Short mmCIF file of C-alpha atoms and ligand atoms in Angstrom, two decimals:
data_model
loop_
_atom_site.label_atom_id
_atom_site.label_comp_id
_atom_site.label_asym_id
_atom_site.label_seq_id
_atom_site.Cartn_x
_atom_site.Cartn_y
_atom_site.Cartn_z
CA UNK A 1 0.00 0.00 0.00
CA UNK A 2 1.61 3.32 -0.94
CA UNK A 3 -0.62 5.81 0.58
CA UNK A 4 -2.85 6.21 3.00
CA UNK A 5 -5.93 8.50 1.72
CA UNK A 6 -9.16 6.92 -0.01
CA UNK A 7 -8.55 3.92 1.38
CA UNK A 8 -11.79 2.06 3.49
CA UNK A 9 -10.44 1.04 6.53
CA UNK A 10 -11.82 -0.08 9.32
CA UNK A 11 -10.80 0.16 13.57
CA UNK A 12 -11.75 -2.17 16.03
CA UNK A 13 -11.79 -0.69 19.40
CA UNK A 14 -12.16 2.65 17.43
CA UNK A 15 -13.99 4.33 19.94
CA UNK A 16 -11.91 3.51 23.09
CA UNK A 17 -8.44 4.85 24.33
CA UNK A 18 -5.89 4.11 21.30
CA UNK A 19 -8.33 2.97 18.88
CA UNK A 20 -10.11 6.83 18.96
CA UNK A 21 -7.09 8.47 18.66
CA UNK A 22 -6.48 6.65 15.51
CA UNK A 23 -10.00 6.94 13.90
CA UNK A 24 -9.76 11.39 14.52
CA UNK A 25 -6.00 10.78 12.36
CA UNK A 26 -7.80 8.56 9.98
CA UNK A 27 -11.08 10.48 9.59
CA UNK A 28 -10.16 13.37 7.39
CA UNK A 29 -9.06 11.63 4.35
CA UNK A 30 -10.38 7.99 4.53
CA UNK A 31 -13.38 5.83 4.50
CA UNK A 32 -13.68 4.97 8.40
CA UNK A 33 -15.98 2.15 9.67
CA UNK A 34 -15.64 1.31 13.58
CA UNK A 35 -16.24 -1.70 15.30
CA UNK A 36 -16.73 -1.58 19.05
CA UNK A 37 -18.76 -2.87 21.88
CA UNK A 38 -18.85 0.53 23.78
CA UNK A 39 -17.91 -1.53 26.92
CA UNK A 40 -15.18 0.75 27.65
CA UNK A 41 -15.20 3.15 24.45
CA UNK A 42 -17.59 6.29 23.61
CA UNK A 43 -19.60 6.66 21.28
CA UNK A 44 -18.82 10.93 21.83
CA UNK A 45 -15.67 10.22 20.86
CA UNK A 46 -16.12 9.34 17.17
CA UNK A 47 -16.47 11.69 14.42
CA UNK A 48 -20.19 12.17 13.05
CA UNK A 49 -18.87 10.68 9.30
CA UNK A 50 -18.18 7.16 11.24
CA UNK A 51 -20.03 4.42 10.25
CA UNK A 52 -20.55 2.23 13.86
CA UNK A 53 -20.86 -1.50 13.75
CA UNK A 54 -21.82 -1.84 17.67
CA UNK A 55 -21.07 -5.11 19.22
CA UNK A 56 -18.93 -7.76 20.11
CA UNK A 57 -15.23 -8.65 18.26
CA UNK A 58 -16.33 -12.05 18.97
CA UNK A 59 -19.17 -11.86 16.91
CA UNK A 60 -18.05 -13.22 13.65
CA UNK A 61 -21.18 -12.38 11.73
CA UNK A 62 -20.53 -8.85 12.86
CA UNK A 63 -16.95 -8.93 12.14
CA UNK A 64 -17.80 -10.11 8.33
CA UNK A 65 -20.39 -7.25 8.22
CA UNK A 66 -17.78 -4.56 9.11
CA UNK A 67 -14.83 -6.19 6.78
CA UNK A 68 -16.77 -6.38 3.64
CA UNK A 69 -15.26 -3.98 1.12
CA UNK A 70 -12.01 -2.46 3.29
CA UNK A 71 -8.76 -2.59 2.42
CA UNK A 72 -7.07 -2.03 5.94
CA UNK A 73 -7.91 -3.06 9.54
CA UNK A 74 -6.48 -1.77 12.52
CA UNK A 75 -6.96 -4.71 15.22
CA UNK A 76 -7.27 -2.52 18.78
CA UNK A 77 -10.54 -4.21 20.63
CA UNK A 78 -9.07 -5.87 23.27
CA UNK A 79 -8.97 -7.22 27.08
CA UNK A 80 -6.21 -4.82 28.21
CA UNK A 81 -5.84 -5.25 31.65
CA UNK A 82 -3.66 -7.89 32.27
CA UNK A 83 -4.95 -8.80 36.25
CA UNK A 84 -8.73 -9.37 34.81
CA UNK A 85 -7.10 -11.72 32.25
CA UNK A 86 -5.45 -13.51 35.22
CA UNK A 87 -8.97 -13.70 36.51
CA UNK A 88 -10.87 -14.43 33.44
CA UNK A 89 -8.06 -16.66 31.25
CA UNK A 90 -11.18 -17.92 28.52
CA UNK A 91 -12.62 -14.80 28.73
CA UNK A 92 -8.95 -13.14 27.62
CA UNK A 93 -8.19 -16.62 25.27
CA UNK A 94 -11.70 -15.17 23.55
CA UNK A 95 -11.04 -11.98 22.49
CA UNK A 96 -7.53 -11.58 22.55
CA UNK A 97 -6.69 -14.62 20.62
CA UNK A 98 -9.60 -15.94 18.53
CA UNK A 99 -11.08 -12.97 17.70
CA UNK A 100 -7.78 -11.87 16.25
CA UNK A 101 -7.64 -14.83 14.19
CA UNK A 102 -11.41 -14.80 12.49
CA UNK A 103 -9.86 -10.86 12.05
CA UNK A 104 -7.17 -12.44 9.90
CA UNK A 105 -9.39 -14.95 8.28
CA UNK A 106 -11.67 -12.48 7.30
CA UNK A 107 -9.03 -10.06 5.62
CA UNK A 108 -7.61 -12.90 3.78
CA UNK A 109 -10.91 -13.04 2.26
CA UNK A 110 -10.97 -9.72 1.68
CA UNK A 111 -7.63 -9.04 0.88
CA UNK A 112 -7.09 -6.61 3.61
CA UNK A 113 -4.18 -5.34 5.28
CA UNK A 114 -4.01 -6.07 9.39
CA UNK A 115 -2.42 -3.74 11.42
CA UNK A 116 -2.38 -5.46 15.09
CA UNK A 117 -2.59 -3.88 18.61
CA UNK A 118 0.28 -6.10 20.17
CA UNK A 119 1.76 -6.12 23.56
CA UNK A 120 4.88 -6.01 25.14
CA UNK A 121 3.78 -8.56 27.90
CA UNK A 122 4.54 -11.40 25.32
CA UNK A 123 8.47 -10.98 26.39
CA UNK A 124 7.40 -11.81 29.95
CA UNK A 125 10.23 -10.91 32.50
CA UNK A 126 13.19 -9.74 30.50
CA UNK A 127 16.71 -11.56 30.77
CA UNK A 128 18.20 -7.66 30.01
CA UNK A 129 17.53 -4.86 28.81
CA UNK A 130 16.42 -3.19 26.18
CA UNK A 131 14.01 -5.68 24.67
CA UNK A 132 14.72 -6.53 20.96
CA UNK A 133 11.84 -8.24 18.75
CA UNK A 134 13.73 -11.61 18.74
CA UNK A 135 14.55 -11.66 22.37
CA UNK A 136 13.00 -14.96 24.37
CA UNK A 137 9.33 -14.70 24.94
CA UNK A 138 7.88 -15.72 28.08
CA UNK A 139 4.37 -14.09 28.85
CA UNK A 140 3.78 -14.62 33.03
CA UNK A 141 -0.11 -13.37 32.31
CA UNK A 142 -2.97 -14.89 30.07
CA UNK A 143 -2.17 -11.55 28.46
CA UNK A 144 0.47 -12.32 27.32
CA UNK A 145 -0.50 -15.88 26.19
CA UNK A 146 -2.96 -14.20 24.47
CA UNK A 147 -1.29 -11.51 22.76
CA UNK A 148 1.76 -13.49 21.67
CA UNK A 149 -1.17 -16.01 20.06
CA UNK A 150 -2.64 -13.26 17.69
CA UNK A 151 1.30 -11.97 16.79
CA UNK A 152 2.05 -15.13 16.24
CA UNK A 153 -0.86 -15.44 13.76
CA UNK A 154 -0.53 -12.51 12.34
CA UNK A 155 3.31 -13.21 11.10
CA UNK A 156 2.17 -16.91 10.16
CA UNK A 157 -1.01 -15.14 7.98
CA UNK A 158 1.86 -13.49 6.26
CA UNK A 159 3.85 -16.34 5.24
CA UNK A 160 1.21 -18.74 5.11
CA UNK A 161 -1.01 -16.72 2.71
CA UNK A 162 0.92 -13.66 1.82
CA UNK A 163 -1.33 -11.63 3.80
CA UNK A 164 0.07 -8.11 4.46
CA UNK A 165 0.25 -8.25 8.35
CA UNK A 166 2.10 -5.95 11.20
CA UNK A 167 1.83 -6.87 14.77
CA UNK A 168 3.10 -3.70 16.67
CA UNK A 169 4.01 -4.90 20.17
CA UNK A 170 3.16 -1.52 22.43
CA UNK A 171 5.19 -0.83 25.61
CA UNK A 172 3.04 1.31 28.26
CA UNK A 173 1.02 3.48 26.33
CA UNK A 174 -0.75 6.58 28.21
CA UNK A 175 -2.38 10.13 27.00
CA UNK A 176 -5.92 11.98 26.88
CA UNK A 177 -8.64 9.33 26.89
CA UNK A 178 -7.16 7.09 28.98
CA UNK A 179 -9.55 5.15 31.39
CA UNK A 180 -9.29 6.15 35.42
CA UNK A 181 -10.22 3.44 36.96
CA UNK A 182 -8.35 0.25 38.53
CA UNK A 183 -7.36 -1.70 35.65
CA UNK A 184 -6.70 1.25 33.22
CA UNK A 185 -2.98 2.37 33.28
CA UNK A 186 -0.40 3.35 36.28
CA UNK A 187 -0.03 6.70 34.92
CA UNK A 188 -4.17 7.97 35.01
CA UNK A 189 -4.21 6.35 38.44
CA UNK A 190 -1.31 8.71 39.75
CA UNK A 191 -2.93 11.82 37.81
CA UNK A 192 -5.85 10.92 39.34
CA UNK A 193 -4.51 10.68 43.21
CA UNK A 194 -2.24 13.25 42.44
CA UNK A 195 -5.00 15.71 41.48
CA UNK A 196 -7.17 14.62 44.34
CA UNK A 197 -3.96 15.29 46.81
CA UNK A 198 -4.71 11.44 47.64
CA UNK A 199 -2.05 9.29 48.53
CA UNK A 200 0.22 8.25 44.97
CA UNK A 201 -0.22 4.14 45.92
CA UNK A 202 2.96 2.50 44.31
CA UNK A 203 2.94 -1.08 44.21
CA UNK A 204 5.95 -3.30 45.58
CA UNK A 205 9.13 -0.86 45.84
CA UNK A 206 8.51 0.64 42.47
CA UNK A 207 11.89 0.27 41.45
CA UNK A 208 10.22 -1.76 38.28
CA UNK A 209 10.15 0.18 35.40
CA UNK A 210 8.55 0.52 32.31
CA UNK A 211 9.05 2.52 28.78
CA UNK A 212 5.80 4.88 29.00
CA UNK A 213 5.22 5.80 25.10
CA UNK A 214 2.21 8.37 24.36
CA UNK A 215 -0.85 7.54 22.49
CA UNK A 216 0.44 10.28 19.80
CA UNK A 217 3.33 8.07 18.94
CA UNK A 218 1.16 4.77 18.95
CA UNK A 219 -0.80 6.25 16.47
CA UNK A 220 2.20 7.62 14.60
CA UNK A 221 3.50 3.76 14.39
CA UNK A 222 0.36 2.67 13.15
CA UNK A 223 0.08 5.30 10.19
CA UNK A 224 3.66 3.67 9.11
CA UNK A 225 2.71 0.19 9.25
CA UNK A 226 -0.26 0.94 7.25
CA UNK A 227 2.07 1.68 4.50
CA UNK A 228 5.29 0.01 5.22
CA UNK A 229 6.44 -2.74 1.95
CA UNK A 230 8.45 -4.12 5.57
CA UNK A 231 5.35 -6.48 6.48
CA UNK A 232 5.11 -10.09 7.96
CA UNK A 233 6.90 -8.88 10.90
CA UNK A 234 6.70 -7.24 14.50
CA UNK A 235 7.82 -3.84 15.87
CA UNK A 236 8.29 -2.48 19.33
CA UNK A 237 6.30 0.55 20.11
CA UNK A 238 8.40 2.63 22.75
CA UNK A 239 10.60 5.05 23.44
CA UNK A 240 13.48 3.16 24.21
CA UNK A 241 13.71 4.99 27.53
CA UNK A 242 12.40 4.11 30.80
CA UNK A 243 11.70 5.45 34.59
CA UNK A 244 10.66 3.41 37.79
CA UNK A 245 7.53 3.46 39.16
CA UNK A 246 8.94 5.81 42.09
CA UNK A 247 10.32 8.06 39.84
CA UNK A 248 7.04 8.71 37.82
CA UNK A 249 5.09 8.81 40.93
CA UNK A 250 7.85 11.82 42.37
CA UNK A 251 7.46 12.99 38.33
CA UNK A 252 3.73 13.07 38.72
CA UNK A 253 3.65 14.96 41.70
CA UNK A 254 5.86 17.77 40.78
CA UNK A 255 4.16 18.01 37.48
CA UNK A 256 0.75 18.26 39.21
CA UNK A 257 2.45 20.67 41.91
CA UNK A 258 0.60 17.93 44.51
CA UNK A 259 0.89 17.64 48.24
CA UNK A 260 0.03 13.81 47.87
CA UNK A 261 2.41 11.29 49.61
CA UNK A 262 3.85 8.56 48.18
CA UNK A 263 2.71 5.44 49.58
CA UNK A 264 3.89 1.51 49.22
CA UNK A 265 1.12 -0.86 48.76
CA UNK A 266 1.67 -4.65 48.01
CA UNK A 267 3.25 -5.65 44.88
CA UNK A 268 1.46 -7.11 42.33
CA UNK A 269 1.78 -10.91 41.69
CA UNK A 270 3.86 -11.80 38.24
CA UNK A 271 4.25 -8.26 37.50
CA UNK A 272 7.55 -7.31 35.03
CA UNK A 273 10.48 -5.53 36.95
CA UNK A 274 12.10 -4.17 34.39
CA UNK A 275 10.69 -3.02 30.73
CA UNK A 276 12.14 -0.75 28.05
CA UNK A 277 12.07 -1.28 24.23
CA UNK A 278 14.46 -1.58 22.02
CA UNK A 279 13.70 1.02 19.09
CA UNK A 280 15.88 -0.06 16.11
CA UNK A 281 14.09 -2.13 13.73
CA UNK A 282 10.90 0.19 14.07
CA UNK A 283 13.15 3.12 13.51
CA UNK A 284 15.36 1.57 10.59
CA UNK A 285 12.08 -0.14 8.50
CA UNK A 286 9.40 2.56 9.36
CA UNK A 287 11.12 5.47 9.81
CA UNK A 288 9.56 5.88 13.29
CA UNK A 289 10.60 8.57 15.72
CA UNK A 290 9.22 8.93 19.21
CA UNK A 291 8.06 12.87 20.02
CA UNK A 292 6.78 13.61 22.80
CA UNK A 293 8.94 12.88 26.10
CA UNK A 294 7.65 11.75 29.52
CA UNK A 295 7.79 15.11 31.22
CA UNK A 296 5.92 16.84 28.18
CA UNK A 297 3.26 14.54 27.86
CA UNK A 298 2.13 14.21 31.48
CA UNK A 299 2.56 18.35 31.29
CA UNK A 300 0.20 18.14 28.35
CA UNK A 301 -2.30 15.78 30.56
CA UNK A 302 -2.57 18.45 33.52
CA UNK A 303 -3.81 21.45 31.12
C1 UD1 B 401 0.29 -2.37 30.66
C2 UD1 B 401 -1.02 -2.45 29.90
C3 UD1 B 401 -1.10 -3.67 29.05
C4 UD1 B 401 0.14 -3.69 28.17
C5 UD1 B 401 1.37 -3.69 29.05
C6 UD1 B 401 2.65 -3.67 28.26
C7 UD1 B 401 -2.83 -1.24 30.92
C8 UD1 B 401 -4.01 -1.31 31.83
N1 UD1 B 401 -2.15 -2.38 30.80
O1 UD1 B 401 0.42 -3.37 31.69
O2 UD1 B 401 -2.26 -3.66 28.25
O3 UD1 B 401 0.16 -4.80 27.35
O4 UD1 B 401 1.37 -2.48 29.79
O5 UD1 B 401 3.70 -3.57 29.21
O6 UD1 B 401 -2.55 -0.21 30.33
N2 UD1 B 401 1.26 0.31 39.56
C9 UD1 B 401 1.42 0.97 40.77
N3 UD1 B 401 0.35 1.60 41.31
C10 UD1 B 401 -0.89 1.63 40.71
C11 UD1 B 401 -1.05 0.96 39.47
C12 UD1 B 401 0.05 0.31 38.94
O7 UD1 B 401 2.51 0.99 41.34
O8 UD1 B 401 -1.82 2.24 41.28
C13 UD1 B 401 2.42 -0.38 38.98
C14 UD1 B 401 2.17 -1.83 38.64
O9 UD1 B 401 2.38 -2.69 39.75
C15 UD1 B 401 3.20 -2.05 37.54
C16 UD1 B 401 3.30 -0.68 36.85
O10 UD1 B 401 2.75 0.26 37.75
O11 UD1 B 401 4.46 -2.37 38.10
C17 UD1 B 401 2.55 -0.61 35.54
O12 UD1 B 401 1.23 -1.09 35.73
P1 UD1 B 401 0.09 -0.89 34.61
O13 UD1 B 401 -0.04 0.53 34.24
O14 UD1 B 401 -1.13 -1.61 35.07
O15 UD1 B 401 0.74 -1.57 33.31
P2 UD1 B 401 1.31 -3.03 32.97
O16 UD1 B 401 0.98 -4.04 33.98
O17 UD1 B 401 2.74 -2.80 32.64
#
């Protein structure tokens, strides 16, 4: 695919945190069709030129309805929060997994380019650091399970089938939209607290860390692997920095000019200690450059 205008595409998840973001880049020069269950998306979020497909990702009758005709899919429904797919394994199996792969069947019917919403938690617990795209995968999560599943489908549709497939494997993605509640992201919990001057609650010792990368860059990836002749494969989606959890709570703070204290709470069980990404192959094949820094973006959240 050369360009990216005219084209009928269509975003799964389109109307919740990444999946919005994408549709309001997509909007002014495509064809944009959105599937979602408005479970956690809004339907105020999406342009009035959408068309909505409302339901499930699971629903394969659905999914056929909303594929007919387009030429590109971005793949974000999903199950993020890894502890409720620790909880709910099938639940996670169900649409992280197999709804990813009647995704893929479908577009090989329909000749349609698959950009996937993948995740980081496939790696598991890192032996070092950065992470590379080959490095040993390990998921400690259903999550992960799941998510390394639909990659792995997605590179196998590719050489199986010649399906033009990227799997973009996102590190800790926050910005505007994000959900505040307990299973959306660290970051909109410590805005939150912060805000409130409630305690900042940092799990374990919070010397893990993790590469936070904002939604303006996700969406940046995804415009490039919607174009990229560099498919079949999978990309890390970072920064290729990272801070500990401590630090972004003190970060957080100052930012929000908070009296809130930082508190320990009990770590979570399985949870990665260390996470950054490894930038190179995204940067070399795509041309991808991450632009907005930590301290900006959370800046940008408190306006
Ligand atoms: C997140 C994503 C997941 C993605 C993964 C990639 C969410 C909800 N989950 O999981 O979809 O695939 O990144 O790495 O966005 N923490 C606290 N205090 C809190 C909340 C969290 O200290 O109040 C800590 C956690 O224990 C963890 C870290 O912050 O060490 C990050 O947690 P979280 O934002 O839930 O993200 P991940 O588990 O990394």
């Amino acid at each position: 695919m050369q360009q990216l205008s005219g084209t009928s595409v269509l975003v799964t998840g389109g109307a919740g945190f990444i999946g919005s973001h994408l549709v309001d880049a997509l909007v002014p020069e495509n064809d944009v069709r959105v599937l979602d269950d408005f479970s956690t998306g809004r339907r105020e979020r999406l342009p009035e030129d959408v068309t909505v497909y409302e339901g499930d990702v699971r629903d394969a009758g659905l999914v056929e309805r909303a594929m007919e005709g387009v030429d590109l899919v971005f793949h974000t429904a999903a199950l993020i929060s890894v502890p409720e797919s620790t909880k709910h394994p099938e639940r996670s199996h169900d649409i992280n997994a197999r709804a990813t792969l009647s995704i893929l069947e479908r577009a090989r019917r329909v000749d349609a380019r698959v950009v996937l919403s993948s995740s980081c938690a496939l790696y598991g617990p890192p032996e070092s650091t950065p992470i590379h795209e080959s490095d040993a995968k390990s998921p400690t999560s259903p999550y992960g399970v799941d998510k390394l599943t639909a990659d792995t489908y997605a590179r196998l549709y590719n050489d199986l089938y010649g399906l033009e497939t990227v799997a973009l494997r996102y590190f800790n993605v926050y910005g505007p939209r994000q959900a505040e509640n307990p299973y959306s992201g660290v970051v909109s919990t410590f805005l939150r607290q912060a805000r409130a001057d409630e305690p900042i609650t940092v799990e374990g010792d919070g010397a893990q860390t993790r590469d936070f990368v904002h939604v303006s860059d996700v969406v940046q990836a995804n415009l490039l692997a919607a174009t990229t002749d560099a498919v079949g494969d999978a990309y890390n989606v970072g920064t290729g920095s990272s801070v500990s959890i401590e630090e972004l709570a003190r970060l957080v703070r100052t930012t929000a000019d908070s009296g809130s204290e930082i508190v320990h709470v009990d770590a979570r069980p399985g949870d990665v200690d260390r996470s950054r990404a490894d930038i190179g192959r995204i940067r070399e094949r795509l041309g991808y450059e991450p632009r907005v820094s930590l301290s900006d973006g959370l800046a940008d959240l408190l306006r």
